[in-house]
mmCIF file of C-alpha atoms in Angstrom:
data_model
loop_
_atom_site.group_PDB
_atom_site.id
_atom_site.type_symbol
_atom_site.label_atom_id
_atom_site.label_comp_id
_atom_site.label_asym_id
_atom_site.label_seq_id
_atom_site.Cartn_x
_atom_site.Cartn_y
_atom_site.Cartn_z
ATOM 1 C CA GLU A 1 96.701 103.841 106.566
ATOM 2 C CA ALA A 2 100.042 104.611 104.961
ATOM 3 C CA LEU A 3 103.099 104.296 107.187
ATOM 4 C CA ALA A 4 105.934 104.561 104.635
ATOM 5 C CA GLN A 5 106.532 105.415 101.005
ATOM 6 C CA LEU A 6 108.215 103.470 98.180
ATOM 7 C CA ASN A 7 109.121 104.986 94.831
ATOM 8 C CA ARG A 8 109.134 102.840 91.710
ATOM 9 C CA ALA A 9 110.188 103.783 88.183
ATOM 10 C CA THR A 10 107.510 102.798 85.670
ATOM 11 C CA PRO A 11 107.672 103.088 81.869
ATOM 12 C CA ARG A 12 106.010 106.148 80.379
ATOM 13 C CA VAL A 13 103.734 105.803 77.325
ATOM 14 C CA GLY A 14 105.839 108.149 75.176
ATOM 15 C CA GLY A 15 109.098 106.590 76.341
ATOM 16 C CA GLY A 16 111.274 107.061 79.360
ATOM 17 C CA PHE A 17 110.295 106.479 82.948
ATOM 18 C CA GLU A 18 108.368 108.234 85.671
ATOM 19 C CA ILE A 19 108.658 107.779 89.414
ATOM 20 C CA VAL A 20 105.411 106.521 90.902
ATOM 21 C CA PRO A 21 104.958 106.644 94.670
ATOM 22 C CA PHE A 22 103.499 103.627 96.424
ATOM 23 C CA TYR A 23 102.732 103.388 100.108
ATOM 24 C CA LEU A 24 102.958 100.673 102.734
ATOM 25 C CA ASP A 25 100.516 100.072 105.538
ATOM 26 C CA PRO A 26 101.683 98.657 108.912
ATOM 27 C CA ASP A 27 101.164 95.090 107.626
ATOM 28 C CA ALA A 28 103.391 95.713 104.545
ATOM 29 C CA TYR A 29 100.550 95.816 102.010
ATOM 30 C CA VAL A 30 101.341 97.998 98.993
ATOM 31 C CA LEU A 31 98.856 100.850 98.544
ATOM 32 C CA LEU A 32 98.346 103.247 95.665
ATOM 33 C CA PRO A 33 97.784 106.883 96.640
ATOM 34 C CA LEU A 34 94.160 107.976 96.721
ATOM 35 C CA SER A 35 93.054 110.666 94.350
ATOM 36 C CA PRO A 36 91.800 113.837 96.086
ATOM 37 C CA SER A 37 88.217 112.945 95.162
ATOM 38 C CA GLN A 38 88.521 109.651 97.085
ATOM 39 C CA CYS A 39 89.653 111.288 100.333
ATOM 40 C CA ALA A 40 87.062 112.063 102.987
ATOM 41 C CA ALA A 41 86.839 115.819 103.565
ATOM 42 C CA ALA A 42 86.159 115.368 107.279
ATOM 43 C CA ALA A 43 89.298 113.321 107.940
ATOM 44 C CA PRO A 44 92.370 114.956 106.397
ATOM 45 C CA ALA A 45 95.048 112.405 105.569
ATOM 46 C CA PRO A 46 98.597 112.904 106.816
ATOM 47 C CA ALA A 47 100.862 114.496 104.241
ATOM 48 C CA LEU A 48 102.096 111.461 102.360
ATOM 49 C CA ASP A 49 105.231 113.238 101.175
ATOM 50 C CA GLN A 50 106.351 113.471 104.824
ATOM 51 C CA LEU A 51 106.358 109.698 105.291
ATOM 52 C CA PRO A 52 109.723 107.923 105.543
ATOM 53 C CA VAL A 53 110.873 106.537 102.190
ATOM 54 C CA ILE A 54 112.012 102.913 102.079
ATOM 55 C CA VAL A 55 114.718 102.279 99.466
ATOM 56 C CA GLY A 56 116.691 99.220 98.411
ATOM 57 C CA LEU A 57 113.736 96.981 97.647
ATOM 58 C CA ASN A 58 113.486 94.998 94.421
ATOM 59 C CA ALA A 59 111.001 97.009 92.315
ATOM 60 C CA ASN A 60 109.478 93.799 90.897
ATOM 61 C CA GLU A 61 108.148 92.926 94.362
ATOM 62 C CA VAL A 62 106.097 96.136 94.555
ATOM 63 C CA GLN A 63 102.589 95.207 93.364
ATOM 64 C CA PRO A 64 99.538 97.201 94.564
ATOM 65 C CA GLY A 65 97.337 95.168 96.894
ATOM 66 C CA ARG A 66 100.044 92.614 97.629
ATOM 67 C CA ARG A 67 101.845 92.103 100.911
ATOM 68 C CA LEU A 68 105.630 92.372 100.897
ATOM 69 C CA GLU A 69 107.263 89.434 102.660
ATOM 70 C CA SER A 70 110.802 90.765 103.064
ATOM 71 C CA PRO A 71 112.011 90.644 106.696
ATOM 72 C CA GLN A 72 113.849 93.912 105.995
ATOM 73 C CA VAL A 73 110.596 95.658 104.995
ATOM 74 C CA HIS A 74 108.788 94.355 108.085
ATOM 75 C CA ALA A 75 111.677 95.476 110.309
ATOM 76 C CA ALA A 76 111.624 98.932 108.676
ATOM 77 C CA LEU A 77 107.886 99.258 109.347
ATOM 78 C CA GLU A 78 108.380 98.078 112.944
ATOM 79 C CA LEU A 79 111.150 100.666 113.329
ATOM 80 C CA ILE A 80 108.863 103.457 112.117
ATOM 81 C CA GLN A 81 106.169 102.435 114.598
ATOM 82 C CA ALA A 82 108.655 102.057 117.466
ATOM 83 C CA PHE A 83 110.202 105.433 116.576
ATOM 84 C CA ASP A 84 106.770 107.096 116.691
ATOM 85 C CA ARG A 85 106.329 105.760 120.252
ATOM 86 C CA SER A 86 109.842 106.717 121.366
ATOM 87 C CA SER A 87 111.236 109.891 122.880
ATOM 88 C CA MET A 88 113.444 110.321 119.781
ATOM 89 C CA GLN A 89 110.343 111.211 117.783
ATOM 90 C CA GLY A 90 110.434 114.696 119.279
ATOM 91 C CA VAL A 91 114.077 115.421 118.373
ATOM 92 C CA ALA A 92 114.690 113.652 115.051
ATOM 93 C CA GLU A 93 112.803 112.772 111.907
ATOM 94 C CA ILE A 94 113.341 109.634 109.829
ATOM 95 C CA LYS A 95 113.505 110.563 106.146
ATOM 96 C CA LYS A 96 114.867 107.415 104.489
ATOM 97 C CA ILE A 97 115.402 103.760 105.412
ATOM 98 C CA ASP A 98 117.746 101.752 103.192
ATOM 99 C CA ILE A 99 116.987 98.022 103.406
ATOM 100 C CA SER A 100 119.493 96.885 100.750
ATOM 101 C CA MET A 101 122.085 95.534 103.204
ATOM 102 C CA PRO A 102 121.495 92.187 104.911
ATOM 103 C CA GLU A 103 120.613 92.186 108.630
ATOM 104 C CA VAL A 104 120.652 95.990 109.047
ATOM 105 C CA LEU A 105 118.573 99.067 108.312
ATOM 106 C CA LEU A 106 120.404 102.269 107.406
ATOM 107 C CA VAL A 107 118.367 105.282 108.501
ATOM 108 C CA LYS A 108 118.969 108.812 107.248
ATOM 109 C CA THR A 109 117.421 111.562 109.377
ATOM 110 C CA ALA A 110 116.285 115.036 108.388
ATOM 111 C CA GLN A 111 119.004 116.317 110.716
ATOM 112 C CA GLY A 112 121.726 114.687 108.579
ATOM 113 C CA SER A 113 122.554 111.715 110.812
ATOM 114 C CA GLU A 114 123.017 108.157 109.555
ATOM 115 C CA ILE A 115 121.913 105.561 112.072
ATOM 116 C CA THR A 116 122.386 101.815 111.506
ATOM 117 C CA PHE A 117 119.884 99.512 113.204
ATOM 118 C CA GLY A 118 119.857 95.748 113.585
ATOM 119 C CA LEU A 119 116.584 94.000 112.760
ATOM 120 C CA ARG A 120 115.788 92.971 116.352
ATOM 121 C CA ASP A 121 115.244 94.764 119.674
ATOM 122 C CA LEU A 122 114.349 98.047 117.989
ATOM 123 C CA ASP A 123 112.979 99.597 121.199
ATOM 124 C CA GLN A 124 116.288 98.954 122.973
ATOM 125 C CA GLN A 125 118.240 100.436 120.044
ATOM 126 C CA LEU A 126 116.022 103.536 120.118
ATOM 127 C CA ARG A 127 116.719 103.944 123.859
ATOM 128 C CA ARG A 128 120.472 103.695 123.158
ATOM 129 C CA TRP A 129 120.119 106.301 120.381
ATOM 130 C CA GLN A 130 118.372 108.612 122.864
ATOM 131 C CA ALA A 131 121.105 108.112 125.485
ATOM 132 C CA ILE A 132 123.874 108.801 122.953
ATOM 133 C CA PHE A 133 121.979 111.785 121.543
ATOM 134 C CA ASP A 134 121.618 113.219 125.077
ATOM 135 C CA ALA A 135 125.336 112.647 125.789
ATOM 136 C CA GLY A 136 126.180 114.571 122.617
ATOM 137 C CA LEU A 137 123.970 117.479 123.645
ATOM 138 C CA ARG A 138 125.881 117.797 126.914
ATOM 139 C CA VAL A 139 129.151 118.341 125.007
ATOM 140 C CA ASN A 140 127.648 120.401 122.156
ATOM 141 C CA LYS A 141 128.016 117.611 119.578
ATOM 142 C CA ALA A 142 125.579 116.062 117.137
ATOM 143 C CA ILE A 143 125.598 112.527 115.781
ATOM 144 C CA ALA A 144 126.993 112.221 112.257
ATOM 145 C CA SER A 145 126.789 108.426 112.208
ATOM 146 C CA LEU A 146 125.914 105.764 114.735
ATOM 147 C CA ASP A 147 125.883 101.962 114.464
ATOM 148 C CA LEU A 148 123.300 100.535 116.864
ATOM 149 C CA ALA A 149 123.512 97.076 115.261
ATOM 150 C CA VAL A 150 126.648 96.608 117.383
ATOM 151 C CA SER A 151 125.738 95.857 120.991
ATOM 152 C CA ASN A 152 129.001 96.838 122.734
ATOM 153 C CA ASN A 153 131.360 99.749 122.040
ATOM 154 C CA ILE A 154 128.914 101.376 119.653
ATOM 155 C CA PRO A 155 130.744 103.120 116.791
ATOM 156 C CA ALA A 156 129.756 106.770 116.480
ATOM 157 C CA SER A 157 131.085 109.829 114.723
ATOM 158 C CA TRP A 158 130.273 113.355 115.809
ATOM 159 C CA VAL A 159 130.051 116.859 114.398
ATOM 160 C CA GLU A 160 129.923 120.169 116.216
ATOM 161 C CA THR A 161 126.303 121.262 116.604
ATOM 162 C CA ASN A 162 127.069 124.668 115.109
ATOM 163 C CA VAL A 163 128.236 122.913 111.897
ATOM 164 C CA LEU A 164 124.768 121.510 111.288
ATOM 165 C CA ALA A 165 122.136 123.733 109.747
ATOM 166 C CA GLU A 166 119.415 124.712 112.143
ATOM 167 C CA VAL A 167 116.679 122.129 112.073
ATOM 168 C CA SER A 168 113.365 123.672 111.193
ATOM 169 C CA ALA A 169 110.580 122.982 113.614
ATOM 170 C CA LYS A 170 108.921 119.752 112.658
ATOM 171 C CA SER A 171 105.270 119.905 111.866
ATOM 172 C CA PRO A 172 103.506 117.682 114.353
ATOM 173 C CA LYS A 173 102.351 114.399 112.904
ATOM 174 C CA PRO A 174 98.621 113.908 112.976
ATOM 175 C CA VAL A 175 97.557 111.562 115.735
ATOM 176 C CA ARG A 176 96.754 108.162 114.284
ATOM 177 C CA PRO A 177 93.749 106.448 115.753
ATOM 178 C CA ARG A 178 94.793 103.372 117.679
ATOM 179 C CA LYS A 179 93.252 100.151 116.453
ATOM 180 C CA LYS A 180 91.431 98.220 119.107
ATOM 181 C CA HIS A 181 91.804 94.461 119.027
ATOM 182 C CA VAL A 182 88.671 92.862 120.315
#
């Protein structure tokens, strides 16, 4: 099941390049999108274009059927899963995760915020994001940028909430079946 999207430029037969989407499962295996004829009609797949896009990865590493070994990729996938379990999932939407910088993930949200995460203790960083988000709501401010990779005196910049465009209601994500480990 796809958890995130990667885009890779591939050479076109007539010249030039085309962007080909690839997908990552929770274990960082690279998946090709299924054609509509391969999808089961009874189980509609989540809209793949709504998945967070991971950028900053070396395109040569992206090979269908292979597992990506980058710690940054694994941390990004862990962040997506932790985010889906967190209370922030109801108020923000992760659109892009940049893994090009060492030891941090730079997240861009649909609401226009840039949030920097460290690679460890993602659940704790998500709780801090929620607390800071809530504090901003109380004073009618929205987060422009936030650096959660710093543990003390977290750098943040704010914008007035009326400056931001109204966030359209997010379409609820389809419930993913939980895997049972036996």
